[in-house]
Amino acid sequence: MTKRTSPEKLWNEIEKSGGINAYIEKQLEKRGYLVQRQETMGMSKRELKNYKQSLKDEAAERKKLRKESWQAYKSNHIVHLGEGIYWNDGDDFDKWDIENPEKRIAENELPVIDSPEQLAKVLDLTIGKLRWLSYHRDAATSLHYYRFTIPKKRGGDRDIWAPMPLLKKTQRWILENIAEKLLVHGAAHGFLPSRSIYTNAITHRNPFYLIKMDIKDFFPSVSYARVKGIFRKAGYREQVATLLALICTEAPRKIVEFEGKKHFVSLGQRCLPQGAPTSPALTNTLCMKMDSRLYGLAKKFGCRYSRYADDITFSIPREKLKGFNPGAVIEFTKRIVKDEGFVIHPDKTKVIRPNVCQRVTGLVVNDDQKPRVSRDIKRKLRAAIHNLKNGKPMQEGDSLERLKGIAAYINMSEPKLGEKYLNELKTFNDM
């Protein structure tokens, strides 16, 4: 039995032959199927019959070789990426490529990836798997994400689309090797090494006015085109940037039943999904210009600025209060945010004065003390631990992991107290 040549080896042979057509002609000749064309006038019936049969045999073998060649091509090329996605396997350069992209790649210390083949290799994928992870369908019967919901603070549910294991592993590689290495502004505190809700809050200690705003539909506002632009600006060319952007985005979808089968129907253009590990880092990079403009606005008004994901915070200390106008800061912020492709949520803008509890990313910042968790949260945790010690059931919605999360939250600002609670909760691990 003849051992079948792998698609990769077959494509190498095809390339060495000078392309698919040249390979087919050489194989037909080698296998004895290539027929020398002749004038049929003057042939006997037997000769004509044999000649026609030879042409049929050649055509059948040619069809078989072309099919094998096409499969080999598909195994080594992307070919197509679905509805509405531009792709051309021959595109090596594009007029929108930045000048000297190699220099930009080196400056950001990013991996050099010049082709889909190189991208597949660093991601430990075949070309077929890379195409499968990147492919877009407006109506799909399966996705690389699973959906669940979490309750919103103000009621209702928030959809979370979490990637399946292979896509998550691929996104993790992109996060650690590319997205986390891109430039971000110093005012950004969300999902960054050495920055946290605590570093975000400490920026605003002892404010007089605290201005809090929220960007509406933050991740869904970042489209596939904008994500692709991030990778292009980083120094990656058209093909690689397209694939990276597709891997990091997904269309918002509605689940519908049709003829007993579940379908995931696209509701709009692809965007950053809330749940993908790459989404926060990519928004931090995308928001660098916006952060720079808002930081400049804060400086002009004598106040402080920070951003944690979609939460925007300004604060002004009492000593710089003279002539300060919170309304002007809010209006200028709305204009800048809109100019950068986002929208401030109309119902989540607050100006908080010092006579009430002032919180930034959940931590109290009213005075010169370190930002801290509110007394109410600490009281509830103490009560929950007390109940556990006395064999009482936990409150509805509570779990040991949730209580540990609250203790870790306290540990960020009050290490001694947080560690005390964490040690107490460790004793209940076997419950």
Coordinates of C-alpha atoms in Angstrom, one line a residue:
M1 CA 0.0 0.0 0.0
T2 CA 1.4 3.4 -1.0
K3 CA 2.1 5.7 1.9
R4 CA 0.1 8.9 1.5
T5 CA 2.2 12.2 1.3
S6 CA 1.3 14.7 4.0
P7 CA -0.3 18.0 2.7
E8 CA 2.7 19.9 3.9
K9 CA 5.2 17.7 2.0
L10 CA 2.9 17.7 -1.0
W11 CA 2.8 21.5 -1.0
N12 CA 6.6 21.7 -0.8
E13 CA 6.7 19.5 -4.0
I14 CA 4.2 21.7 -5.7
E15 CA 6.2 24.8 -4.9
K16 CA 9.4 23.2 -6.1
S17 CA 7.6 22.3 -9.4
G18 CA 6.7 25.9 -10.0
G19 CA 3.1 25.9 -8.9
I20 CA 0.0 23.7 -9.2
N21 CA -0.3 23.7 -13.0
A22 CA 3.3 22.8 -13.5
Y23 CA 3.2 20.1 -10.8
I24 CA 0.1 18.5 -12.4
E25 CA 1.7 18.5 -15.8
K26 CA 4.9 16.9 -14.4
Q27 CA 2.9 14.2 -12.5
L28 CA 0.8 13.4 -15.5
E29 CA 3.9 12.8 -17.6
K30 CA 5.6 10.9 -14.8
R31 CA 2.6 8.6 -14.3
G32 CA 2.1 8.0 -18.0
Y33 CA -1.2 9.9 -18.3
L34 CA -0.1 12.8 -20.4
V35 CA -1.5 12.4 -23.9
Q36 CA 0.2 14.0 -26.9
R37 CA -2.5 15.8 -28.9
Q38 CA -3.1 14.4 -32.4
E39 CA -5.2 15.1 -35.4
T40 CA -8.1 12.6 -35.4
M41 CA -8.7 12.8 -39.1
G42 CA -7.5 9.5 -40.7
M43 CA -7.6 7.5 -37.4
S44 CA -9.3 4.1 -37.5
K45 CA -12.2 3.5 -35.2
R46 CA -10.0 1.5 -32.8
E47 CA -7.3 4.1 -32.8
L48 CA -9.9 6.9 -32.2
K49 CA -11.5 4.9 -29.4
N50 CA -8.2 4.3 -27.7
Y51 CA -7.2 8.0 -28.2
K52 CA -10.5 9.2 -26.6
Q53 CA -10.1 6.8 -23.7
S54 CA -6.5 8.1 -23.1
L55 CA -7.9 11.6 -23.0
K56 CA -10.6 10.5 -20.5
D57 CA -8.0 8.8 -18.3
E58 CA -5.8 11.9 -18.4
A59 CA -8.8 14.2 -17.5
A60 CA -9.7 11.9 -14.6
E61 CA -6.1 11.9 -13.3
R62 CA -5.8 15.6 -13.8
K63 CA -9.0 16.1 -11.7
K64 CA -7.6 13.9 -9.0
L65 CA -4.3 15.7 -8.9
R66 CA -6.0 19.1 -8.9
K67 CA -8.1 18.1 -5.9
E68 CA -5.1 16.8 -4.0
S69 CA -3.2 20.0 -4.9
W70 CA -6.1 22.2 -3.7
Q71 CA -6.2 20.3 -0.4
A72 CA -2.5 20.8 0.0
Y73 CA -2.9 24.4 -0.8
K74 CA -5.7 24.8 1.8
S75 CA -3.6 23.0 4.4
N76 CA -0.8 25.6 4.0
H77 CA -2.9 28.8 3.3
I78 CA -5.8 30.6 4.9
V79 CA -7.8 31.0 1.7
H80 CA -11.0 32.5 3.2
L81 CA -12.1 33.8 6.6
G82 CA -15.8 34.1 6.2
E83 CA -18.5 36.7 5.4
G84 CA -17.4 40.3 5.1
I85 CA -13.7 39.6 6.0
Y86 CA -11.2 40.7 3.3
W87 CA -8.4 38.1 2.7
N88 CA -6.0 37.5 -0.1
D89 CA -3.2 34.9 0.3
G90 CA -1.0 36.9 -2.0
D91 CA -1.0 40.1 0.1
D92 CA 2.5 40.5 1.5
F93 CA 2.4 44.3 1.7
D94 CA -0.3 46.8 2.0
K95 CA -0.4 50.6 1.4
W96 CA -1.6 51.1 5.0
D97 CA 1.5 49.4 6.5
I98 CA 3.3 51.8 8.8
E99 CA 6.8 53.0 7.7
N100 CA 9.6 50.7 8.9
P101 CA 7.3 48.2 10.9
E102 CA 10.4 46.1 11.8
K103 CA 11.6 49.1 13.9
R104 CA 8.3 49.4 15.7
I105 CA 8.3 45.6 16.4
A106 CA 11.8 45.9 17.9
E107 CA 11.0 49.0 20.0
N108 CA 8.0 47.2 21.6
E109 CA 10.1 44.0 22.0
L110 CA 7.4 42.0 20.1
P111 CA 7.8 38.7 18.4
V112 CA 8.6 39.0 14.7
I113 CA 5.7 37.5 12.7
D114 CA 5.7 38.2 9.0
S115 CA 3.2 35.6 7.7
P116 CA 0.3 33.4 8.6
E117 CA 2.6 30.4 8.6
Q118 CA 4.9 32.1 11.2
L119 CA 1.8 33.0 13.3
A120 CA 0.5 29.5 13.2
K121 CA 3.9 28.2 14.3
V122 CA 4.3 30.5 17.4
L123 CA 0.7 29.7 18.4
D124 CA 1.4 26.0 18.1
L125 CA -1.4 25.6 15.5
T126 CA -1.8 24.2 12.1
I127 CA -2.9 26.6 9.3
G128 CA -6.3 24.8 9.4
K129 CA -6.7 25.3 13.2
L130 CA -5.7 29.0 12.8
R131 CA -8.3 29.5 10.1
W132 CA -10.9 27.6 12.2
L133 CA -10.3 29.9 15.2
S134 CA -10.4 33.1 13.0
Y135 CA -13.3 32.2 10.8
H136 CA -16.4 34.5 10.9
R137 CA -19.9 33.4 10.3
D138 CA -23.0 35.7 10.6
A139 CA -25.1 32.7 11.6
A140 CA -23.1 29.9 13.3
T141 CA -24.2 26.6 14.8
S142 CA -21.2 26.5 17.2
L143 CA -18.9 29.1 18.7
H144 CA -15.5 29.2 20.3
Y145 CA -17.2 30.9 23.3
Y146 CA -19.6 29.8 26.0
R147 CA -22.1 32.3 27.4
F148 CA -23.1 32.9 31.0
T149 CA -24.5 35.9 32.9
I150 CA -23.6 37.8 36.0
P151 CA -25.9 40.2 37.9
K152 CA -25.4 43.9 37.4
K153 CA -25.2 46.2 40.5
R154 CA -28.3 48.1 39.3
G155 CA -30.3 45.0 38.3
G156 CA -30.4 42.9 35.2
D157 CA -27.8 40.6 33.9
R158 CA -24.5 41.1 32.1
D159 CA -23.5 38.7 29.3
I160 CA -20.1 37.2 29.6
W161 CA -18.7 35.3 26.6
A162 CA -15.8 33.1 27.9
P163 CA -13.5 31.5 25.3
M164 CA -13.2 27.7 24.9
P165 CA -9.9 26.1 26.0
L166 CA -8.0 26.3 22.6
L167 CA -9.1 29.9 21.9
K168 CA -8.3 30.9 25.5
K169 CA -4.8 29.4 25.2
T170 CA -4.3 31.2 21.9
Q171 CA -5.5 34.5 23.4
R172 CA -3.3 34.1 26.4
W173 CA -0.3 33.8 24.1
I174 CA -1.3 37.0 22.3
L175 CA -1.9 38.7 25.7
E176 CA 1.5 37.8 27.2
N177 CA 3.6 38.2 24.1
I178 CA 2.0 41.1 22.3
A179 CA -0.9 43.0 24.1
E180 CA 0.7 43.4 27.5
K181 CA 3.9 44.8 25.8
L182 CA 2.1 47.7 24.0
L183 CA 2.3 51.2 25.4
V184 CA -0.3 52.4 27.9
H185 CA -0.8 55.7 29.7
G186 CA 0.2 56.1 33.3
A187 CA -3.3 57.1 34.3
A188 CA -4.6 53.6 33.4
H189 CA -4.8 51.2 36.3
G190 CA -7.0 48.3 35.2
F191 CA -5.5 44.8 34.5
L192 CA -1.9 45.9 34.5
P193 CA 1.1 44.5 36.3
S194 CA 1.8 46.4 39.6
R195 CA -1.5 48.4 39.2
S196 CA -4.8 47.6 40.8
I197 CA -8.0 49.1 42.2
Y198 CA -5.8 50.2 45.1
T199 CA -3.3 52.2 43.0
N200 CA -6.3 53.7 41.2
A201 CA -7.9 54.8 44.5
I202 CA -4.8 56.1 46.1
T203 CA -4.5 58.7 43.2
H204 CA -7.6 60.4 44.7
R205 CA -7.0 60.5 48.4
N206 CA -8.7 63.2 50.4
P207 CA -10.7 64.9 47.6
F208 CA -13.2 67.7 48.0
Y209 CA -15.1 66.9 44.8
L210 CA -15.0 63.4 43.4
I211 CA -16.3 63.1 39.8
K212 CA -17.1 59.6 38.6
M213 CA -18.1 58.6 35.1
D214 CA -18.6 55.4 33.3
I215 CA -18.0 54.6 29.6
K216 CA -21.1 52.9 28.1
D217 CA -20.7 49.5 26.4
F218 CA -16.9 49.8 26.8
F219 CA -15.7 46.5 25.2
P220 CA -18.5 46.3 22.6
S221 CA -17.5 49.8 21.4
V222 CA -14.1 48.5 20.3
S223 CA -14.7 47.1 16.9
Y224 CA -12.7 44.5 14.9
A225 CA -11.4 47.3 12.7
R226 CA -10.1 49.2 15.7
V227 CA -8.5 46.1 17.1
K228 CA -6.8 45.4 13.8
G229 CA -5.6 49.0 13.8
I230 CA -3.9 48.3 17.2
F231 CA -1.9 45.4 15.7
R232 CA -1.1 47.4 12.5
K233 CA 0.2 50.3 14.6
A234 CA 2.3 47.8 16.6
G235 CA 4.1 46.9 13.4
Y236 CA 2.3 43.8 12.1
R237 CA 1.3 43.7 8.4
E238 CA -2.1 43.2 6.8
Q239 CA -2.4 39.4 7.0
V240 CA -1.0 38.9 10.5
A241 CA -3.0 41.9 11.9
T242 CA -6.2 40.5 10.4
L243 CA -5.7 37.1 12.0
L244 CA -4.8 38.6 15.4
A245 CA -7.8 40.9 15.4
L246 CA -10.2 38.1 14.4
I247 CA -8.8 35.8 17.2
C248 CA -9.4 38.6 19.8
T249 CA -12.9 39.6 18.6
E250 CA -16.4 38.1 18.3
A251 CA -19.7 39.4 17.1
P252 CA -22.4 40.1 19.7
R253 CA -24.9 37.3 19.2
K254 CA -28.4 36.2 19.9
I255 CA -29.2 32.5 20.5
V256 CA -32.1 31.3 18.5
E257 CA -33.7 27.9 18.0
F258 CA -34.5 26.8 14.4
E259 CA -35.8 23.4 13.5
G260 CA -34.7 22.0 16.8
K261 CA -31.1 23.3 16.4
K262 CA -29.4 26.1 18.3
H263 CA -28.0 29.0 16.1
F264 CA -25.8 31.9 17.2
V265 CA -26.9 34.9 15.0
S266 CA -24.7 37.9 14.7
L267 CA -26.3 41.2 15.9
G268 CA -23.5 43.5 14.6
Q269 CA -19.9 43.8 13.8
R270 CA -17.2 41.9 15.6
C271 CA -15.9 43.6 18.8
L272 CA -14.0 42.8 22.0
P273 CA -15.9 40.2 24.0
Q274 CA -16.2 40.7 27.8
G275 CA -14.6 37.5 29.0
A276 CA -11.6 37.2 26.6
P277 CA -8.3 37.6 28.4
T278 CA -7.0 39.9 25.7
S279 CA -9.8 42.5 25.9
P280 CA -8.7 44.6 28.8
A281 CA -5.1 45.0 27.6
L282 CA -6.2 45.9 24.1
T283 CA -8.5 48.6 25.5
N284 CA -5.7 50.0 27.6
T285 CA -3.6 50.5 24.5
L286 CA -6.4 51.8 22.4
C287 CA -7.3 54.4 25.2
M288 CA -3.8 55.8 25.4
K289 CA -4.6 58.9 23.4
M290 CA -7.9 59.4 25.3
D291 CA -6.1 59.0 28.6
S292 CA -3.5 61.5 27.6
R293 CA -6.1 64.0 26.6
L294 CA -8.1 63.5 29.8
Y295 CA -4.9 63.7 31.9
G296 CA -4.2 67.0 30.2
L297 CA -7.7 68.2 30.9
A298 CA -7.3 67.4 34.6
K299 CA -4.0 69.2 34.7
K300 CA -5.6 72.3 33.2
F301 CA -8.3 72.3 35.9
G302 CA -5.9 71.5 38.7
C303 CA -7.4 68.1 39.5
R304 CA -6.4 64.4 39.3
Y305 CA -7.4 61.8 36.7
S306 CA -7.3 58.0 36.5
R307 CA -9.1 55.3 34.6
Y308 CA -9.8 51.7 35.6
A309 CA -11.3 49.9 32.6
D310 CA -14.5 51.8 31.8
D311 CA -14.5 53.8 35.1
I312 CA -13.2 57.4 34.8
T313 CA -12.4 59.4 37.9
F314 CA -11.5 63.0 38.5
S315 CA -10.8 64.5 41.9
I316 CA -9.8 67.9 43.3
P317 CA -8.2 68.5 46.7
R318 CA -9.6 71.3 48.9
E319 CA -6.4 73.5 48.4
K320 CA -7.1 73.7 44.6
L321 CA -10.8 74.2 44.8
K322 CA -10.9 77.9 44.1
G323 CA -12.7 78.5 40.8
F324 CA -13.1 74.8 40.1
N325 CA -16.2 73.9 38.0
P326 CA -17.2 70.2 38.0
G327 CA -19.8 70.7 35.3
A328 CA -17.1 72.0 32.9
V329 CA -14.9 69.0 33.6
I330 CA -17.8 66.7 32.8
E331 CA -18.8 68.4 29.6
F332 CA -15.2 68.5 28.3
T333 CA -14.8 64.8 29.2
K334 CA -17.9 63.9 27.3
R335 CA -16.5 65.6 24.2
I336 CA -13.1 64.0 24.4
V337 CA -14.5 60.5 25.1
K338 CA -16.9 60.9 22.1
D339 CA -14.1 62.1 19.9
E340 CA -12.2 58.9 20.8
G341 CA -15.0 56.6 19.8
F342 CA -16.8 56.1 23.1
V343 CA -19.8 57.4 25.0
I344 CA -20.2 58.4 28.6
H345 CA -23.1 56.6 30.2
P346 CA -25.8 59.2 30.9
D347 CA -27.0 57.7 34.1
K348 CA -23.7 57.0 35.8
T349 CA -22.1 60.4 36.2
K350 CA -21.7 61.5 39.8
V351 CA -20.2 64.5 41.7
I352 CA -19.6 63.4 45.3
R353 CA -18.9 65.9 48.0
P354 CA -16.9 65.3 51.2
N355 CA -19.9 65.1 53.5
V356 CA -20.7 61.6 52.2
C357 CA -18.7 58.4 51.7
Q358 CA -16.4 58.9 48.7
R359 CA -15.3 55.6 47.0
V360 CA -13.0 55.0 44.1
T361 CA -13.2 51.4 42.6
G362 CA -14.9 50.4 45.9
L363 CA -12.3 51.8 48.3
V364 CA -13.0 54.7 50.7
V365 CA -10.8 57.8 50.0
N366 CA -12.4 60.5 52.1
D367 CA -9.3 61.5 54.1
D368 CA -5.5 61.3 54.1
Q369 CA -5.5 57.7 55.2
K370 CA -4.8 54.9 52.8
P371 CA -7.8 53.8 50.7
R372 CA -9.7 51.1 52.5
V373 CA -12.7 48.8 52.3
S374 CA -15.9 50.3 53.8
R375 CA -16.8 49.4 57.4
D376 CA -20.0 47.8 56.1
I377 CA -18.2 45.2 54.0
K378 CA -15.8 44.4 56.8
R379 CA -18.7 44.0 59.3
K380 CA -20.5 41.6 56.9
L381 CA -17.3 39.5 56.5
R382 CA -16.8 39.3 60.3
A383 CA -20.4 38.2 60.7
A384 CA -20.0 35.5 58.0
I385 CA -16.9 34.2 59.6
H386 CA -18.6 34.2 63.0
N387 CA -21.5 32.2 61.6
L388 CA -19.2 29.7 60.1
K389 CA -17.3 29.2 63.4
N390 CA -20.7 28.5 65.1
G391 CA -21.8 26.1 62.5
K392 CA -24.5 28.4 61.0
P393 CA -25.2 28.3 57.2
M394 CA -23.9 31.0 54.9
Q395 CA -26.2 33.7 53.6
E396 CA -27.8 33.2 50.3
G397 CA -25.4 34.0 47.4
D398 CA -22.4 33.6 49.6
S399 CA -19.7 30.9 49.2
L400 CA -16.3 30.2 50.8
E401 CA -14.6 31.4 47.6
R402 CA -16.5 34.7 47.6
L403 CA -15.7 35.3 51.3
K404 CA -12.0 34.6 50.5
G405 CA -12.2 37.1 47.6
I406 CA -13.6 39.8 50.0
A407 CA -10.7 39.0 52.4
A408 CA -8.2 39.3 49.6
Y409 CA -9.8 42.6 48.6
I410 CA -9.4 43.9 52.2
N411 CA -5.8 42.6 52.2
M412 CA -4.8 45.0 49.4
S413 CA -5.4 48.1 51.5
E414 CA -5.1 46.6 55.1
P415 CA -2.7 43.7 54.9
K416 CA -2.8 42.7 58.6
L417 CA -6.6 42.6 58.7
G418 CA -6.9 40.9 55.4
E419 CA -4.4 38.3 56.3
K420 CA -6.2 37.6 59.6
Y421 CA -9.5 37.0 57.7
L422 CA -7.8 34.8 55.1
N423 CA -6.2 32.7 57.8
E424 CA -9.5 32.3 59.5
L425 CA -11.2 31.2 56.3
K426 CA -8.5 28.6 55.5
T427 CA -9.8 26.6 58.4
F428 CA -13.1 26.0 56.6
N429 CA -11.5 24.6 53.4
D430 CA -12.9 21.1 54.0
M431 CA -16.5 22.3 54.5

